[in-house]
CSV table of C-alpha atoms in Angstrom, one decimal:
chain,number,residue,atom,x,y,z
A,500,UNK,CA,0.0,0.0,0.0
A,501,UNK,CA,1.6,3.5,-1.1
A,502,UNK,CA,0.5,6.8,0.1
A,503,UNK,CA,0.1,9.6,-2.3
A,504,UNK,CA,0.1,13.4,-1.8
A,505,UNK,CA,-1.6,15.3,-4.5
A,506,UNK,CA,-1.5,19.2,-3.7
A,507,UNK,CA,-3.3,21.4,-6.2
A,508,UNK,CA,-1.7,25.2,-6.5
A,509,UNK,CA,-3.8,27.0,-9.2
A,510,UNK,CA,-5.9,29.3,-7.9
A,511,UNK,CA,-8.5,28.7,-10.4
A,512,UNK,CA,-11.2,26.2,-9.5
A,513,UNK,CA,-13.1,24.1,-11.7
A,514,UNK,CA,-11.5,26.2,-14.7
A,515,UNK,CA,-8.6,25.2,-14.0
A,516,UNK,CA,-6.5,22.6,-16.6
A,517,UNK,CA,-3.8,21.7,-13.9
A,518,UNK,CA,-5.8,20.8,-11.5
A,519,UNK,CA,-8.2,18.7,-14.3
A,520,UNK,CA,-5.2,16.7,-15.5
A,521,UNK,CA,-4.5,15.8,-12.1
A,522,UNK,CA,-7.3,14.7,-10.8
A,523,UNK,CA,-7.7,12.5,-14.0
A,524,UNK,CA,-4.1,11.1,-13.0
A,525,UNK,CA,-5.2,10.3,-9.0
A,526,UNK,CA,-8.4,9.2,-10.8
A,527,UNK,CA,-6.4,6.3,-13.2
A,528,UNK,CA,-4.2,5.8,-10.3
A,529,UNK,CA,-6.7,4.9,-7.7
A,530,UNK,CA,-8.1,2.8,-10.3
A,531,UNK,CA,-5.1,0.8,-10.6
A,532,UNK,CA,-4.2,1.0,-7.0
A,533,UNK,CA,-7.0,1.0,-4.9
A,534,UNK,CA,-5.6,0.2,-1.8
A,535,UNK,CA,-3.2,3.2,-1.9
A,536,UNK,CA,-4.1,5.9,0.6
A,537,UNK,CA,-4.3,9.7,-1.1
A,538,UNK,CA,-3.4,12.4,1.0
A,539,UNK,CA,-5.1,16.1,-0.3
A,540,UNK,CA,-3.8,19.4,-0.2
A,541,UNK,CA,-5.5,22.4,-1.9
A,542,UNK,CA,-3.5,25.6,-1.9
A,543,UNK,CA,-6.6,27.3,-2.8
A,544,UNK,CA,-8.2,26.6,0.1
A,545,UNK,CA,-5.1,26.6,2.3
A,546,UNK,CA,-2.7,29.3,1.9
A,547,UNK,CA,0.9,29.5,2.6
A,548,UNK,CA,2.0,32.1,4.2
A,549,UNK,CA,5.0,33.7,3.3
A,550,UNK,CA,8.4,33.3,5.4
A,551,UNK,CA,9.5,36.1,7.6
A,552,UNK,CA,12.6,37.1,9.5
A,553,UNK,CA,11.1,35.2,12.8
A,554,UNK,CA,10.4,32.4,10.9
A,555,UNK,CA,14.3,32.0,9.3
A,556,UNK,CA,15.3,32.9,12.9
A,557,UNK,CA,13.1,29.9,14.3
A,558,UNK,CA,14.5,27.4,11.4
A,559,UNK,CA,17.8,27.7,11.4
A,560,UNK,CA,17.5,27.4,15.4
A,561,UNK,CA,18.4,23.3,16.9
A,562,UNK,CA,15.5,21.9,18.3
A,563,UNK,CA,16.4,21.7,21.4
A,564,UNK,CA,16.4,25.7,21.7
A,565,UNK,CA,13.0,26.4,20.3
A,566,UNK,CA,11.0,28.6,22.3
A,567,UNK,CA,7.6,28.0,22.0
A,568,UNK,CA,7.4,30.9,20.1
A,569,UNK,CA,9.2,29.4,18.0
A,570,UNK,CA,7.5,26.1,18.0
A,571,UNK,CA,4.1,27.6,17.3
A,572,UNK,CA,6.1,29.9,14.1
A,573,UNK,CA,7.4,26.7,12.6
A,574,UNK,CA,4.2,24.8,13.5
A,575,UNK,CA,2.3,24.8,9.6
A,576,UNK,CA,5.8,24.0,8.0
A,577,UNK,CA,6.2,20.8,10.3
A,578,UNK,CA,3.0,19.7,9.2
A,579,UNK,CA,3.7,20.4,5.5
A,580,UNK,CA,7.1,18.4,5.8
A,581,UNK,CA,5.3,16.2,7.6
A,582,UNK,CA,2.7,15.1,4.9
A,583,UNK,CA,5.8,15.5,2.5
A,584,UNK,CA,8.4,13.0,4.3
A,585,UNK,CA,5.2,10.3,4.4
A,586,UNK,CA,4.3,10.1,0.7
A,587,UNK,CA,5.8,7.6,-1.5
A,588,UNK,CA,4.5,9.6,-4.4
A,589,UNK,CA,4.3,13.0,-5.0
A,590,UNK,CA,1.5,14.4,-7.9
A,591,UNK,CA,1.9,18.7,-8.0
A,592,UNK,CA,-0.7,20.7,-10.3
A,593,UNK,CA,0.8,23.8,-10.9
A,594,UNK,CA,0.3,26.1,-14.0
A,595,UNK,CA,3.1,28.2,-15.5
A,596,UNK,CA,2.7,32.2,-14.3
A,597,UNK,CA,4.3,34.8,-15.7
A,598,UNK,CA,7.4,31.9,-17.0
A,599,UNK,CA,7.7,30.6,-13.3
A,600,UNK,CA,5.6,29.1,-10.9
A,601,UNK,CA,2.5,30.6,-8.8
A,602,UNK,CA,3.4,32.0,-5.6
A,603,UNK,CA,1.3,30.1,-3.5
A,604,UNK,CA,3.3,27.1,-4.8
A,605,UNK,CA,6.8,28.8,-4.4
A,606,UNK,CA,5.6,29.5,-0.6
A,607,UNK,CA,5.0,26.0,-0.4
A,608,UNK,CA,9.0,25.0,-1.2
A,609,UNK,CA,10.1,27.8,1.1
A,610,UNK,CA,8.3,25.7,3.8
A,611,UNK,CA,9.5,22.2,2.7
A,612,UNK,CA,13.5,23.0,2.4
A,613,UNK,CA,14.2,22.7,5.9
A,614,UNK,CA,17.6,22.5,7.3
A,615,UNK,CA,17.4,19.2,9.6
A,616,UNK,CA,14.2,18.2,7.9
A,617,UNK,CA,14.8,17.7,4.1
A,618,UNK,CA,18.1,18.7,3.6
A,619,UNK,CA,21.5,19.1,5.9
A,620,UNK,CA,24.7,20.0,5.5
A,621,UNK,CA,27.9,17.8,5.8
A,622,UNK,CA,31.4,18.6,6.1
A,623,UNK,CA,30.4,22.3,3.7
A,624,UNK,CA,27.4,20.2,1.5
A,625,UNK,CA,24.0,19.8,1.1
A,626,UNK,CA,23.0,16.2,1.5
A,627,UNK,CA,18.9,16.4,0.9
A,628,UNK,CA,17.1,13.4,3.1
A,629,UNK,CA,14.1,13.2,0.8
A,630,UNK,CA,15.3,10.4,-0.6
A,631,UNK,CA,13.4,7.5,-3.0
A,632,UNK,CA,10.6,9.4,-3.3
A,633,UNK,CA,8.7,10.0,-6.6
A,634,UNK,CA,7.5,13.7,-7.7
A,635,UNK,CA,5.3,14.1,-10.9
A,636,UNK,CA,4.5,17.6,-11.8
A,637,UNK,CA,1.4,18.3,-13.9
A,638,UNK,CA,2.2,21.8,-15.7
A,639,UNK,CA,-0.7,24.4,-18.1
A,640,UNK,CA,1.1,26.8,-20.4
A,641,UNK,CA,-0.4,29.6,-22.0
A,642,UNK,CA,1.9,28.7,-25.1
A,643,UNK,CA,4.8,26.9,-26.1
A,644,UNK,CA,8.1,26.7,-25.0
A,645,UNK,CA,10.0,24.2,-27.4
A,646,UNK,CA,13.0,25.2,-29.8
A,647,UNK,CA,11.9,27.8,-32.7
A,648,UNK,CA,9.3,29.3,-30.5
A,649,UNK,CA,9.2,32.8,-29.7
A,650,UNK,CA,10.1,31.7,-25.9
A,651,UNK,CA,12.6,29.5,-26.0
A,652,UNK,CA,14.5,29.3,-23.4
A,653,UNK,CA,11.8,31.6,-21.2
A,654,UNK,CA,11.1,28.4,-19.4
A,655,UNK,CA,11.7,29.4,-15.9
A,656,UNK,CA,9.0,26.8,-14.1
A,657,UNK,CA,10.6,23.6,-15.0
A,658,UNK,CA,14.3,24.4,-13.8
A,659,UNK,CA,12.7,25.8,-10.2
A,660,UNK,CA,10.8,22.6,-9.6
A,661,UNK,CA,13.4,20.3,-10.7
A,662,UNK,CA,16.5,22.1,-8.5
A,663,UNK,CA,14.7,22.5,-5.5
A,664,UNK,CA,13.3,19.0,-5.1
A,665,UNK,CA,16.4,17.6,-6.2
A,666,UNK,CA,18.2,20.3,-3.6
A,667,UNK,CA,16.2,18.2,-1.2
A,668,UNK,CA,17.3,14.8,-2.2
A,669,UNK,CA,14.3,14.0,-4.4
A,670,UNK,CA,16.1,12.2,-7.8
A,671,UNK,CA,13.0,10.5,-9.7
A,672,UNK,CA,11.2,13.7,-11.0
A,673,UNK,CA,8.4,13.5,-14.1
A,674,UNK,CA,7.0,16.5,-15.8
A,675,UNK,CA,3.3,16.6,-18.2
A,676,UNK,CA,3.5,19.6,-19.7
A,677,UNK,CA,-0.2,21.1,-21.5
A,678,UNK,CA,1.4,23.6,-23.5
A,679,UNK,CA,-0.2,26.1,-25.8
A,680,UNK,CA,-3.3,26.0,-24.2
A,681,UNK,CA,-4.1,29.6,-25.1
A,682,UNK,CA,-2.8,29.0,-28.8
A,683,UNK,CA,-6.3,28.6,-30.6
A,684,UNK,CA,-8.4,25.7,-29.9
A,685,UNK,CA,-6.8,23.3,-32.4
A,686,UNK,CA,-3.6,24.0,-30.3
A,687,UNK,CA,-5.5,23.2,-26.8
A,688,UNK,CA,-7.5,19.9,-28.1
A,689,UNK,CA,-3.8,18.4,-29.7
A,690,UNK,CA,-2.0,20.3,-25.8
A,691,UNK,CA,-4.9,18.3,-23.5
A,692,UNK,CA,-4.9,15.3,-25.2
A,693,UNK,CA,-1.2,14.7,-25.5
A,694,UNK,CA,-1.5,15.3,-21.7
A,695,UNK,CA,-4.1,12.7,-21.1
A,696,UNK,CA,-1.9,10.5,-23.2
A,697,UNK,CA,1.3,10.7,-20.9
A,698,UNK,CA,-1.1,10.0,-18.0
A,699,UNK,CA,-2.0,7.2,-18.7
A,700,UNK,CA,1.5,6.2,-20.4
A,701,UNK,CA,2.8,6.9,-16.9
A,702,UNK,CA,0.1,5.4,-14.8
A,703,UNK,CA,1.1,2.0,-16.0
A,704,UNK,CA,5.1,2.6,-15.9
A,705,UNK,CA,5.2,5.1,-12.5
């Protein structure tokens, strides 16, 4: 039995493709592996709050030295590393803004890279300790990004998810990309469906 956490960032509801191609993904899964347990997290619904100068103060203190003050600062990013560390399988939704990420999404990392949690340091470098874990990221784009499009190489959402989830140890990393989806509807149809397609490509092979 696996345990699965799916956390959807777009802030979008049911218009939103990410969060669509996602749930079609835990959908296939569950049909697959029924016995799995799927843990749910909806950024929408549950915002991350930005870190602060406390905060940095209260995570880069040892444990032992936490005031409760402290303890109560660092309380919702224990509980997101938490439900992070537990999953055997990782499934992200998050659409492409503005060439990077939403920042609901990017508040989410801050709160996973931990020092002591998901990553430490040894002897001057970064060991990450989320190891053998699987992340699949389910990306909407606006257009395309390939070579001989206008914005090549204005990618800036792939690289961010990739190096910080590797920064924390995380090696077996996937990526569905729905791209062009604002390119004319011949564009999205061809975009969705080649989605759906790797879905259920990987939902045999993940």
């Amino acid at each position: 039995m696996g345990n699965i956490l799916h956390i959807d960032s777009s802030p979008r509801g049911d218009r939103s493709n990410s969060r669509k191609l996602a749930k079609e993904f835990i959908a296939a899964w569950q049909e697959q592996h029924p016995d799995d347990v799927i843990s749910y997290r909806d950024l929408r619904q549950t915002p991350v709050p930005h870190v602060t100068e406390d905060w940095i103060v209260a995570c880069f203190t040892p444990p032992e030295a936490l005031t409760s003050e402290m303890t109560e600062l660092l309380k919702f990013s224990d509980e997101l590393v938490d439900e992070f560390l537990a999953a055997d399988r990782c499934v992200f939704s998050v659409p492409m803004y503005n060439f990077s990420i939403p920042s609901n999404f990017k508040g989410y990392i801050d709160q996973v890279i931990r020092v002591g949690r998901t990553f430490t340091e040894e002897d001057g470098q970064v060991k990450g300790l989320a190891n053998g874990k699987k992340v699949l990221f389910i990306t909407s784009r606006g257009v395309e990004y390939g070579a001989g499009s206008p914005y090549e190489g204005w990618d800036c959402q792939e690289p961010a998810l990739r190096y910080a989830f590797q920064f924390m140890g995380v090696t077996d990393i996937e990526f569905i990309h729905a791209n062009g989806l604002d390119m004319g509807d011949e564009v999205r149809k061809r975009a969705l469906d080649k989605a759906q397609s790797e879905i259920q490509e990987l939902v045999n092979s993940w």
